[in-house]
CSV table of C-alpha atoms and ligand atoms in Angstrom, one decimal:
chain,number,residue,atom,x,y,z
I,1,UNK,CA,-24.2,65.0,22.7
I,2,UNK,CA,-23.8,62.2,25.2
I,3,UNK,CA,-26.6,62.0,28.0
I,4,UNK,CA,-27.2,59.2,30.7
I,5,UNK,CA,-30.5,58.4,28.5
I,6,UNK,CA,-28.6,58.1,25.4
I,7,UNK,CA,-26.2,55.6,27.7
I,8,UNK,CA,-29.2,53.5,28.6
I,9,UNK,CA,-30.1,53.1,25.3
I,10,UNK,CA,-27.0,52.2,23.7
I,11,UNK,CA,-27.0,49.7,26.9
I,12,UNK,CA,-30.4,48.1,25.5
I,13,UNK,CA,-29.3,47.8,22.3
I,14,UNK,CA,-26.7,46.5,23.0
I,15,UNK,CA,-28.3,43.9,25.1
I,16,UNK,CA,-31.1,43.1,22.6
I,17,UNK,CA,-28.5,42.4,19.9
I,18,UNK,CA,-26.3,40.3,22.5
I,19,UNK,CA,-29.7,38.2,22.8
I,20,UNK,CA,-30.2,37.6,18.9
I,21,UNK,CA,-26.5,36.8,18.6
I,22,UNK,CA,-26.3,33.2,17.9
I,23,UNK,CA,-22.3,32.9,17.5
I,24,UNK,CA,-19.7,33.6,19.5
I,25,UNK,CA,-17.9,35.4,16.7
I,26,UNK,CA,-21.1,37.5,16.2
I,27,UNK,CA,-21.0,38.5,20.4
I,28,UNK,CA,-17.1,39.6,19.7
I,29,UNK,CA,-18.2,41.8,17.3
I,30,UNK,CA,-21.0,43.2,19.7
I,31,UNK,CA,-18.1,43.6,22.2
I,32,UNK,CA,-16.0,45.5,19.8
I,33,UNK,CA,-18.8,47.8,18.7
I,34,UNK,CA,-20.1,49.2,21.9
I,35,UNK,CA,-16.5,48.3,24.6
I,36,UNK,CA,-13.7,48.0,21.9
I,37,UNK,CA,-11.3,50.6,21.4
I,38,UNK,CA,-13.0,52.9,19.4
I,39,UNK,CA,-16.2,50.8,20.8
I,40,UNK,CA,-19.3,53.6,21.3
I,41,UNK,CA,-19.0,53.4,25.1
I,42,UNK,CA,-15.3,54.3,25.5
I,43,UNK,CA,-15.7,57.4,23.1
I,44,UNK,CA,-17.8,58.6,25.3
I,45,UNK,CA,-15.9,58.3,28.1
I,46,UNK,CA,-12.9,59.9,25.5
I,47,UNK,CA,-15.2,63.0,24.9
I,48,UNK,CA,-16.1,63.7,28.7
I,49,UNK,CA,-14.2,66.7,28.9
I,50,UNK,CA,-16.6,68.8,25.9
I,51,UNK,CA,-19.9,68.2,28.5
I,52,UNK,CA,-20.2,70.7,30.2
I,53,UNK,CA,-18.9,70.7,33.9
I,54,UNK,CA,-22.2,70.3,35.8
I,55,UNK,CA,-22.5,66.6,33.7
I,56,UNK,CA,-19.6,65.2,33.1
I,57,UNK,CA,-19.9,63.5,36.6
I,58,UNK,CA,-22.8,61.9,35.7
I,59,UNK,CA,-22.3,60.9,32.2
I,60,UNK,CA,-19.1,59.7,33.3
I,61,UNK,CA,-20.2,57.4,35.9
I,62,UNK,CA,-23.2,56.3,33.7
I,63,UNK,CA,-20.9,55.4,30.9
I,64,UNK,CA,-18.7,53.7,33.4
I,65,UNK,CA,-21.6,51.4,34.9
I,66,UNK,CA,-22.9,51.1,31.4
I,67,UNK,CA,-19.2,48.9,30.2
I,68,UNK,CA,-19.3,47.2,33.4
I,69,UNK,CA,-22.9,45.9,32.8
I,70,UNK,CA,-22.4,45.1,29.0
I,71,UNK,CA,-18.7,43.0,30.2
I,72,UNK,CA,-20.8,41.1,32.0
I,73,UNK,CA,-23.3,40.5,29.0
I,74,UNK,CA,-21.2,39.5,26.8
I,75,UNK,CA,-19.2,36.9,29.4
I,76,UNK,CA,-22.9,35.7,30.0
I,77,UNK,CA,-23.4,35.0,26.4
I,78,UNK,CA,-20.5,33.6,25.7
I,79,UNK,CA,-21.3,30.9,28.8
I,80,UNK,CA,-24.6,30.4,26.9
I,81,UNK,CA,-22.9,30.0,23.5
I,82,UNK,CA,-20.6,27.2,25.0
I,83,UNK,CA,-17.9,28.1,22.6
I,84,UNK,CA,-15.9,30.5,24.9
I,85,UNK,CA,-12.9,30.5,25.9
I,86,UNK,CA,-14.1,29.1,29.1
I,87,UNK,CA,-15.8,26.1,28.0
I,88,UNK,CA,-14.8,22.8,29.5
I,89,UNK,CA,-12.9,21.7,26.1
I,90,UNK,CA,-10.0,20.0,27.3
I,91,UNK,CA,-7.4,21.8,24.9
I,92,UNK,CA,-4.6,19.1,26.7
I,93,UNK,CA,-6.2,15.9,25.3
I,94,UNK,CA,-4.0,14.1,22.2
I,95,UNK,CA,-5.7,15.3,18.6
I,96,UNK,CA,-7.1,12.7,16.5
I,97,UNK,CA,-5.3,12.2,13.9
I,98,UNK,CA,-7.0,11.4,10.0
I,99,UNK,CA,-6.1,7.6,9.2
I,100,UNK,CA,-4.7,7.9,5.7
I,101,UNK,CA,-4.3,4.3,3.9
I,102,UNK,CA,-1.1,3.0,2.5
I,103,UNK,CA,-0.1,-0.1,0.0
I,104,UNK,CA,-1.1,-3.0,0.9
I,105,UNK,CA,1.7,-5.6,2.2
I,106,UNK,CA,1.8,-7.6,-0.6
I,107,UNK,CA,2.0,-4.3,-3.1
I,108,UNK,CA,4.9,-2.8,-1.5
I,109,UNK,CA,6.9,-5.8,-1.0
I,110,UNK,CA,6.5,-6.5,-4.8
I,111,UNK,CA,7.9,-2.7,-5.4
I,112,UNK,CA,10.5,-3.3,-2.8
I,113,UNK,CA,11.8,-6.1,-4.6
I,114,UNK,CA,11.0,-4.7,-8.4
I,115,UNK,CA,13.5,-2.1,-6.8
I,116,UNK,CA,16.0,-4.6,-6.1
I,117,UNK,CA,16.1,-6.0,-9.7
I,118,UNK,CA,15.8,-2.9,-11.2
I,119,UNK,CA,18.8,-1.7,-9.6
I,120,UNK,CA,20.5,-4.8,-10.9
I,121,UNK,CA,20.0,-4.2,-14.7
I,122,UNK,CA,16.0,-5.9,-15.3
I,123,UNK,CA,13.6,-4.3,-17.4
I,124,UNK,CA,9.9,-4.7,-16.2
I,125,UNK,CA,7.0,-6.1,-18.0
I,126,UNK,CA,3.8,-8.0,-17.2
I,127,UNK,CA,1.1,-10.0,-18.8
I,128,UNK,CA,-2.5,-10.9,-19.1
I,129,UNK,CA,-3.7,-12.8,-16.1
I,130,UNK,CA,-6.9,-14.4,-18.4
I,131,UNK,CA,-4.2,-16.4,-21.1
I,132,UNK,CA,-4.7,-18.8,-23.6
I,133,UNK,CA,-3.7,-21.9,-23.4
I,134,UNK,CA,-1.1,-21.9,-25.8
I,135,UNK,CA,1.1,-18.6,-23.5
I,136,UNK,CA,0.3,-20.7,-20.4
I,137,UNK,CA,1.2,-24.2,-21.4
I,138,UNK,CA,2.0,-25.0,-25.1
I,139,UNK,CA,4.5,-22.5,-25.7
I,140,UNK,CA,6.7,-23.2,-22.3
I,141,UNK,CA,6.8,-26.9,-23.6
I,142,UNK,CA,3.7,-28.9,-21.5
I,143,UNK,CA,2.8,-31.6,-23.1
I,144,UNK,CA,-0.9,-32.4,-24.1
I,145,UNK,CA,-1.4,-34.4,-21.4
I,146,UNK,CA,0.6,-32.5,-18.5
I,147,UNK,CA,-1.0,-33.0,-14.9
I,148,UNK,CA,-0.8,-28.8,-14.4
I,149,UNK,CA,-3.2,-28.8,-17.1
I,150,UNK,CA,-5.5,-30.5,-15.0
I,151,UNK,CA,-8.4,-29.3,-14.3
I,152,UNK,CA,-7.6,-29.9,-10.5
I,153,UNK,CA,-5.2,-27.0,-11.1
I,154,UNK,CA,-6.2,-24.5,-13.4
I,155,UNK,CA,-9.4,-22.5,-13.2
I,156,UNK,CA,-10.9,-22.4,-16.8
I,157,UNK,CA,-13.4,-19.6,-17.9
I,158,UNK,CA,-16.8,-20.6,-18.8
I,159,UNK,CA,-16.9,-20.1,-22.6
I,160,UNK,CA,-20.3,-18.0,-22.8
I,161,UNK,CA,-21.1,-14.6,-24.8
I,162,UNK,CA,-18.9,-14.2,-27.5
I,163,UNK,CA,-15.6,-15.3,-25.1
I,164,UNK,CA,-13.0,-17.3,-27.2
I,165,UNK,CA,-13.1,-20.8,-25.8
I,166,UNK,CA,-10.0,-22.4,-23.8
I,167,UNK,CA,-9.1,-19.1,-21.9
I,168,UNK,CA,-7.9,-19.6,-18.4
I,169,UNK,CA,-6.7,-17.7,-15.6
I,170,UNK,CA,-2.6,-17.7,-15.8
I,171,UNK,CA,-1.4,-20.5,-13.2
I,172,UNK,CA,2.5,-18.4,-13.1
I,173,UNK,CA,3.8,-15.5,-15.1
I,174,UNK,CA,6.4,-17.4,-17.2
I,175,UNK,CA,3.7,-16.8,-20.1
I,176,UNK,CA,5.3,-13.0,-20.1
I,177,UNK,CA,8.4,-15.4,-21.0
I,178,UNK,CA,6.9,-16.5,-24.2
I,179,UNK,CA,5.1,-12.8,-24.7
I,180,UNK,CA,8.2,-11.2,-24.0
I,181,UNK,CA,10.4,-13.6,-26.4
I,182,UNK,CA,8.1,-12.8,-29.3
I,183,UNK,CA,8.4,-9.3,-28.8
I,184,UNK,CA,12.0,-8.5,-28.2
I,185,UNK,CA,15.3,-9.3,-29.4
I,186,UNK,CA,17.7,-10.4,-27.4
I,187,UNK,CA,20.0,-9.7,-25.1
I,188,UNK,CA,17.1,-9.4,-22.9
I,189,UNK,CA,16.7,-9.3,-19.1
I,190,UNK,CA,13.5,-8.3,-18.0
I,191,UNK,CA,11.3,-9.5,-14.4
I,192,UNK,CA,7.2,-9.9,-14.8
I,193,UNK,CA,5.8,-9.3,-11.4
I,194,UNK,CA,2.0,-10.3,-11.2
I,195,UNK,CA,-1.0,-12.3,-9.6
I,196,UNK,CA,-1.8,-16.1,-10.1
I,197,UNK,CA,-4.3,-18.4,-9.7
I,198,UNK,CA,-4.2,-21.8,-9.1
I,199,UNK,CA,-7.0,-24.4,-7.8
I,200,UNK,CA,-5.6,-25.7,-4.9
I,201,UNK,CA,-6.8,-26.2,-1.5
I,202,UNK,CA,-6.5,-23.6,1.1
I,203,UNK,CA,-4.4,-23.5,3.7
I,204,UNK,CA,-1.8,-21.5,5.9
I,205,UNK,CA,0.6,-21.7,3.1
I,206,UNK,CA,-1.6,-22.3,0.0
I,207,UNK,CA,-4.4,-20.0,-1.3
I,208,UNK,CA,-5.9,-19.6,-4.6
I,209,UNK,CA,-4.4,-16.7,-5.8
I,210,UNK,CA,-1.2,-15.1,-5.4
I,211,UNK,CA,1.7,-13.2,-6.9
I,212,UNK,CA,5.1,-13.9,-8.5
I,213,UNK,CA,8.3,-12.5,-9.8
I,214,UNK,CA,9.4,-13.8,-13.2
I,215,UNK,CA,12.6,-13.7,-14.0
I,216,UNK,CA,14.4,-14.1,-17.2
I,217,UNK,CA,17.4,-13.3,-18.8
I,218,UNK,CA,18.6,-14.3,-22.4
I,219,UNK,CA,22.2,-13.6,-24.3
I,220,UNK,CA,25.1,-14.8,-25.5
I,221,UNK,CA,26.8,-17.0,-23.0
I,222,UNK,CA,24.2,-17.0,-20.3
I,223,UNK,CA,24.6,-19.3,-17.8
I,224,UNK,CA,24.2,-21.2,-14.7
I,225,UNK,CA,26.2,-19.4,-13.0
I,226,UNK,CA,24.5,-16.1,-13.8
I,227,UNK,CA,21.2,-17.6,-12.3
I,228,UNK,CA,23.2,-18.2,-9.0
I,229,UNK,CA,24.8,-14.9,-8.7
I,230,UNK,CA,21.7,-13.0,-9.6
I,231,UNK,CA,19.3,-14.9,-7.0
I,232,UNK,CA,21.8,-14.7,-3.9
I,233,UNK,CA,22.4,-11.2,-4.7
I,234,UNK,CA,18.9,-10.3,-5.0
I,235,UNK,CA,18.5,-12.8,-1.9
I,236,UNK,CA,21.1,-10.6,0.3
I,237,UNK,CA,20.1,-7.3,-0.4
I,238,UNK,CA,16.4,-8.2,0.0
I,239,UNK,CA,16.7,-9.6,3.3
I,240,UNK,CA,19.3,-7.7,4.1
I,241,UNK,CA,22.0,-10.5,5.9
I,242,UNK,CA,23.9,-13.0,4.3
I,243,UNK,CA,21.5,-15.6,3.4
I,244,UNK,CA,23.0,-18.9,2.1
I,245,UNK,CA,21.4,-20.6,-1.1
I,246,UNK,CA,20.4,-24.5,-1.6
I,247,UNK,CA,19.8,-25.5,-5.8
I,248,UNK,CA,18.2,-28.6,-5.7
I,249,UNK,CA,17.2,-30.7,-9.0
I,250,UNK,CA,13.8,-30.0,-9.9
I,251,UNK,CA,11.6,-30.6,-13.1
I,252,UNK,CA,9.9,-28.1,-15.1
I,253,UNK,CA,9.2,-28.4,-18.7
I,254,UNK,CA,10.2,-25.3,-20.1
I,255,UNK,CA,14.2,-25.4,-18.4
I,256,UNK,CA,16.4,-27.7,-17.9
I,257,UNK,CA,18.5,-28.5,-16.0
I,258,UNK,CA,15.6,-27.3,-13.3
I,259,UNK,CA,16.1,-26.4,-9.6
I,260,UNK,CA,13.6,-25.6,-6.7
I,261,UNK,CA,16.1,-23.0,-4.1
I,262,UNK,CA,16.0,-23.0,-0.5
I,263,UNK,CA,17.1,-20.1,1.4
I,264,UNK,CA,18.8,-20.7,4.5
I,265,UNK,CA,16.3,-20.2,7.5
I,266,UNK,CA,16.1,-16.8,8.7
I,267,UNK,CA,15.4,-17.6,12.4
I,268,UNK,CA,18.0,-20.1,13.0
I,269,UNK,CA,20.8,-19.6,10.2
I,270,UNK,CA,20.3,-23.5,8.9
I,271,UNK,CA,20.2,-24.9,12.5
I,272,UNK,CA,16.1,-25.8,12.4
I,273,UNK,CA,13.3,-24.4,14.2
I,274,UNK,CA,9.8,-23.9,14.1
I,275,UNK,CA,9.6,-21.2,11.1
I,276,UNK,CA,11.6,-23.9,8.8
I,277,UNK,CA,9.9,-26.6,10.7
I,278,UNK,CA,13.2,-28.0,11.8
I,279,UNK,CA,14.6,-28.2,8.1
I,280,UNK,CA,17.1,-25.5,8.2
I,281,UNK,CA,15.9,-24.6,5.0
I,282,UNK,CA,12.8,-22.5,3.1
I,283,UNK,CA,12.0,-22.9,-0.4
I,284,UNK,CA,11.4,-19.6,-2.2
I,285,UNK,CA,11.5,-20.2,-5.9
I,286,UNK,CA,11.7,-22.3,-8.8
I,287,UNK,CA,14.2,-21.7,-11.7
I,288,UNK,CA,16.1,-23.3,-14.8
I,289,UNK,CA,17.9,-22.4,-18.2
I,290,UNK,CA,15.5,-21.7,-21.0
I,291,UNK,CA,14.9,-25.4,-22.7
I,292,UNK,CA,16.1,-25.2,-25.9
I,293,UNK,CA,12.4,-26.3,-27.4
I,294,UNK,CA,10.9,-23.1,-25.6
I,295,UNK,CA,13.6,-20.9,-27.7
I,296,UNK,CA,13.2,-22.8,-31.0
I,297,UNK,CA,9.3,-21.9,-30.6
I,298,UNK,CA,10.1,-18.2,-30.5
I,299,UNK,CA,12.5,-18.3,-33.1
I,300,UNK,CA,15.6,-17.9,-30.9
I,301,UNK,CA,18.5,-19.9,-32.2
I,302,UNK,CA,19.5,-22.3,-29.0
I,303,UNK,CA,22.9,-22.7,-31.0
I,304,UNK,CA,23.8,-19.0,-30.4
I,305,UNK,CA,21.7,-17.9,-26.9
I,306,UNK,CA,21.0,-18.8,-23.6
I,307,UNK,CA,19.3,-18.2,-20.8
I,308,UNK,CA,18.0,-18.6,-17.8
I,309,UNK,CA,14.6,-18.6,-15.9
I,310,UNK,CA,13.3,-17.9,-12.3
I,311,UNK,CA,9.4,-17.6,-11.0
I,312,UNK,CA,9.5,-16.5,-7.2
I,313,UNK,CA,6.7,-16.6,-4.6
I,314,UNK,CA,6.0,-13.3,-3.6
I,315,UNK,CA,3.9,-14.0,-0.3
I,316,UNK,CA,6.2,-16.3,0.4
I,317,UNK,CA,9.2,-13.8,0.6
I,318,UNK,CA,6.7,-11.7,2.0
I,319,UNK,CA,5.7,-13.9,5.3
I,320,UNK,CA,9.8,-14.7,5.8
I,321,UNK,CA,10.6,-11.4,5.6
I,322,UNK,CA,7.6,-9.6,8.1
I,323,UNK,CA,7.2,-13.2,9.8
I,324,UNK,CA,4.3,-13.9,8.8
I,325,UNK,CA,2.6,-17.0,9.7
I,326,UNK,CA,-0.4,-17.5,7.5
I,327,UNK,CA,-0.8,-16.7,3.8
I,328,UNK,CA,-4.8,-16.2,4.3
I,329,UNK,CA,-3.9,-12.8,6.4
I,330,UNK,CA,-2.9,-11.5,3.0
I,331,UNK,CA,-6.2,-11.5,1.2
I,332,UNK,CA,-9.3,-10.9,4.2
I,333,UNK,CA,-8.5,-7.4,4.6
I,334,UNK,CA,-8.4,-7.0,8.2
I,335,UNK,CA,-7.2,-3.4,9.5
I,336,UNK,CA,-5.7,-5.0,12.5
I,337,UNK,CA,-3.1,-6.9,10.1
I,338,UNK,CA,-3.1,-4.6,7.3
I,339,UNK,CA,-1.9,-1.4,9.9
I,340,UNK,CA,0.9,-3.0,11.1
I,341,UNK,CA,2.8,-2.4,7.8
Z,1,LIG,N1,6.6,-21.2,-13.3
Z,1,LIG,C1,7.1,-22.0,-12.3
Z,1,LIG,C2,6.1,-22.2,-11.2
Z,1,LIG,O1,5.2,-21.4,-11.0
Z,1,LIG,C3,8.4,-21.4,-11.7
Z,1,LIG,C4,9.5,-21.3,-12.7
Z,1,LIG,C5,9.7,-20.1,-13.3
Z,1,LIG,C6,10.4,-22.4,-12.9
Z,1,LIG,C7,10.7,-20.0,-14.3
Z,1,LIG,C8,11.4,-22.2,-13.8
Z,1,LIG,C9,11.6,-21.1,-14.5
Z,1,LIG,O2,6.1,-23.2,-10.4
C-alpha cells in the first residue's frame, strides 16, 4: 500500500542511484524505472482510487511532488553527464569524414592504359626487374661494347652472398620481349607494363626509376603500318582528342628500321608553347620492327614473321595527360600532390 513515507523513500532511492549513475544511458533507465510509463511513481498515481478516501489527497499530491522533484534530478544529471541532449554539441557542423587511400597516380594510369590495349587485342605479361645481362642486352642485339651497357647507365648489383654475378636492375622492359619470345609461339601480341631503373641524373624530366609499357606484336605479315595504326589509336583514345603522330628515324639495336614518336602538343595542337617548349611536339615513345637477329636468337624464322616493337614512358604520358610539370612529384609521396588524383 502506497503512503507519503513510502513516496519519500522511493524519492531517495531514487536520488541516491541518480548520484552513482555515471552514464547517461544508465540515468534513462533511472527515469524509466521510477517516471516511465509503468515507472513506480506513475502506478501510484494509477492506483489512487483503492486508498482509501481520507488519503488519496495526500498520497496523490505527494506522488505528484515526488515526479516533479525526480524530473528535475534526472535533467540535473544529465547537465552533469554533458552528454544530454542539451549539451553544447553543435549537431550542424560538417562530419569528418575517414580519408581512405586510393592508387597512386602513376598505378592507375598504367591500368588506364593496360585497359586501352587490352581492349585492342594485347595479352599482358611482365618480367623480372633484377635481369641478367644476357635478357637485358645480349639477347635484344647490344653489342659487347654498347654505351647503354655503361656503367654510367645501368645500376649493377654487388655480387655478394651466394648472388650470381652480372645481375642488374632492368634499364626497359623489352627483356619481357626476349622472355616472352622463348615462351610462346607466335602470333603473339602481348604489352609488359613495369618499373625501370636507369643511372641518370635527376631532374624535372629524368629520375632514376620509372615505368614503361612494352609493346610487341609478332605474325605473319606484320608491319609498319600495324605499329602506326596501333600507337595513334591507343594515342586517341588515351588522351581522348585527335592527337596527330610524328615517326622520326631513330636507332635501337634490337629493330630496325627504329623511330622515336612525337605526339602533337596537347596545349597548343602543334602551334608551340611552353609545355612543348615551343616545339609543337612531345616525344612519348620509342619503337621499331623486331631486327631480324633478335628473332633468329629465339628461334623465330625472320623469313616467315614479323613484328613490331614499342617501349612507352609511362610518367611521361602521365605528366601530359594530368599536366604535370615535374617527374620528381611522382616518387616523394607528398599527400598534397598525391590527393589531387
Ligand atoms: N627499350 C627502348 C628504350 O627504353 C624503347 C623501345 C622499345 C624501342 C621497343 C624500340 C622497341 O629506350
Amino acid at each position: 500500500m502506497s503512503s507519503t513515507s513510502h513516496i519519500d523513500q522511493l524519492l531517495a532511492e531514487a536520488g541516491s542511484a541518480l548520484k552513482s549513475a555515471a552514464t547517461v544511458s544508465e540515468v534513462g533507465e533511472i527515469n524509466i524505472r521510477y517516471l516511465g510509463r509503468k515507472g513506480k511513481l506513475p502506478e501510484i498515481l494509477k492506483s489512487l482510487k483503492e486508498l482509501p478516501a481520507d488519503q488519496r489527497k495526500s498520497v496523490g499530491a505527494a506522488a505528484n511532488k515526488a515526479k516533479g522533484k525526480l524530473g528535475a534530478l534526472v535533467a540535473e544529471r544529465l547537465g552533469q553527464l554533458d552528454e544530454s541532449p542539451v549539451s553544447n554539441l553543435d549537431y550542424t557542423l560538417p562530419g569528418q569524414s575517414n580519408r581512405i587511400g586510393r592508387p597512386h597516380v602513376l598505378s592507375a594510369t598504367m591500368a588506364e592504359m593496360t585497359a586501352v590495349f587490352t581492349r585492342m587485342g594485347f595479352a599482358t605479361a611482365t618480367g623480372p626487374e633484377v635481369e641478367t645481362d644476357q635478357y637485358n642486352f645480349g639477347s635484344l642485339n647490344f653489342p659487347e661494347d654498347h654505351p647503354a651497357r655503361d656503367m654510367q647507365d645501368t645500376f649493377y648489383l654487388r655480387q655478394c652472398d651466394g648472388l650470381p654475378a652480372g645481375l642488374l636492375l632492368r634499364t626497359h622492359t623489352s627483356n619481357v620481349q626476349i622472355r616472352e619470345f622463348e615462351k610462346r609461339t607466335p602470333p603473339l601480341k602481348i604489352i609488359a607494363p613495369g618499373k625501370v631503373f636507369r643511372h641518370e641524373a635527376v631532374s624535372t624530366r629524368a629520375y632514376c626509376v620509372f615505368h614503361q609499357i612494352e609493346g610487341f606484336q609478332v605474325g605473319e605479315n606484320v608491319t609498319l603500318g600495324d605499329l602506326k595504326g596501333v600507337l595513334l589509336a591507343f594515342c586517341r583514345e588515351f588522351f581522348s582528342t585527335d592527337v596527330k603522330l610524328r615517326f622520326r628515324p631513330s636507332f635501337f639495336p634490337f629493330t630496325e628500321p627504329s623511330a622515336e614518336v612525337d605526339m602533337s602538343c596537347l596545349l597548343c595542337d602543334g602551334a608551340g608553347c611552353l609545355l612543348c617548349k615551343y616545339d609543337g611536339w612531345l616525344e612519348i615513345l620509342g619503337c621499331g620492327m623486331i631486327d631480324p637477329n633478335v628473332m633468329q636468337a629465339v628461334g623465330y624464322d625472320p623469313e616467315k614473321l614479323s613484328g613490331y616493337a614499342f617501349g612507352m614512358g609511362v610518367e611521361r604520358v602521365t605528366m601530359l595527360k594530368r599536366r604535370i610539370t615535374d617527374i620528381r612529384l611522382f616518387y616523394e609521396n607528398d599527400l598534397r600532390f598525391l590527393r589531387q588524383f
